[in-house]
């Protein structure tokens, strides 16, 4: 499972299902969790992650924002780095949970650790952790100025925020029977940063009998009504070519190390991308994208992005399950265009 | 605070850039769809993104396009200006484009089939160009658009011309 629900899954021998919900901490009210040799606990400010070769700490707001993406995207494509130490690698049926595996200082020191899990088992414990650690009023998908705080002791829960259904159009948003357009009436008001985005509809004039096939919608208006940030969702499909536009504000909460090339087309405003090596984490480039700019993220890098004003970004993915093996075996280049 | 959303247009676009630390700028295949549309011939379908067989083409709509058809769905997004899409349901689509072919094919003349209808797109509007149909675009004034499709005989690849090559 990645961007579409029908990506074939590969099960791997030896993928562990050994996870556990642990005790409740009476001083904070949060539960601890275990996945194999990895331990997870939170306090007022931090997520504490332990593993056989070390331990790690992340600010809890950043951890929950990253965990939310990993859960909502079904471990996504390739590597989801929560930060420079902890993350997951999707094998589409099984998933590696790691610490320091993509950090050259950790690997050189032998401080890295990784374990292979059955995807459903790790997903289950991640969902339980996300539910237990997300307090009432904190929405990990929202921009920081649009939501409450993640800090403090256990204070309720926010199941509506973390249980959002992912949008995956089968053909195109707005077609009969496909995912609907967003309106005030179905709970998607225009975001405060996009109040000036025109909401006009395309003029669609079908001849009788072709009402279902002559179809268009206002994609920019659709994106102006997104209630989440950094959450690409499928809006149109040509074979395995997936247009996954999204609205972006503040920081992409993960450092995405894709296992295939991925493209960005900036529809509005501006994003600054920080690009590092996928394996070592060493800086490689910065990419500043303005409206109309299009760029490729090669398959051997990781990237995170920064958007001060909420912006519209087209994320373009090739969902073909064949690509991972082609790139891994050297049969396809890490850059999709050589010129 | 009142935020102002910045879109690009053929007449006013600003480009960002790749700043290299330890890499080759060509690996980012960085271009700008308005610049590509502005500097290419009308309806020249220039690949600005490619992922195996799939492409994003950018083009300038100006006047009337040829008729096109593909053996799969395509999607068009207007990025600037106003573009009319005219659709015809082909009587015999397999005789127009081979069913296993990829990308848009230019038709030699007018398509044989029933009128499906017309769509008028403005900035940010996306339309389906359904399999089994032929389409023609029309723009009274220069407009810019992108196409979600597959690399085909009409796709123009001129990466070295459109992309950033210097660090
Ligand atoms: Fe990404």
XYZ file of C-alpha atoms in Angstrom, chain A residues 58-70 73 80-84 86 138-144 229-232 247-256 273 303-306:
46
model
C 12.559 13.663 18.932
C 10.357 16.664 19.673
C 6.876 15.144 20.072
C 5.163 17.502 17.602
C 7.653 16.602 14.854
C 7.417 12.912 15.733
C 3.598 12.879 15.566
C 3.571 14.796 12.266
C 5.992 12.261 10.772
C 4.172 9.250 12.233
C 0.875 10.617 10.859
C 2.296 10.692 7.292
C 3.817 7.218 7.580
C 0.451 6.828 3.333
C 10.264 7.708 5.304
C 12.882 9.360 7.519
C 11.256 10.805 10.649
C 14.519 12.695 11.097
C 18.244 11.973 10.569
C 14.685 7.018 12.790
C -3.668 18.743 18.085
C -3.979 17.851 14.406
C -0.739 16.394 13.018
C -1.901 17.124 9.445
C -2.591 20.813 10.079
C -0.201 23.747 9.731
C 1.139 24.773 13.188
C -0.728 19.920 4.605
C 1.920 17.698 3.004
C -0.599 15.010 2.103
C -0.473 14.147 -1.594
C -1.208 21.938 -0.280
C 1.963 22.686 1.661
C 2.692 24.906 4.639
C 5.528 24.935 7.200
C 7.858 21.892 6.953
C 7.400 18.523 5.257
C 7.500 16.452 8.464
C 9.515 13.642 6.890
C 12.689 13.450 4.849
C 11.473 11.338 1.944
C 13.686 21.857 -0.953
C 14.180 15.562 0.376
C 12.292 17.730 2.766
C 10.563 21.016 1.959
C 9.717 24.403 3.462
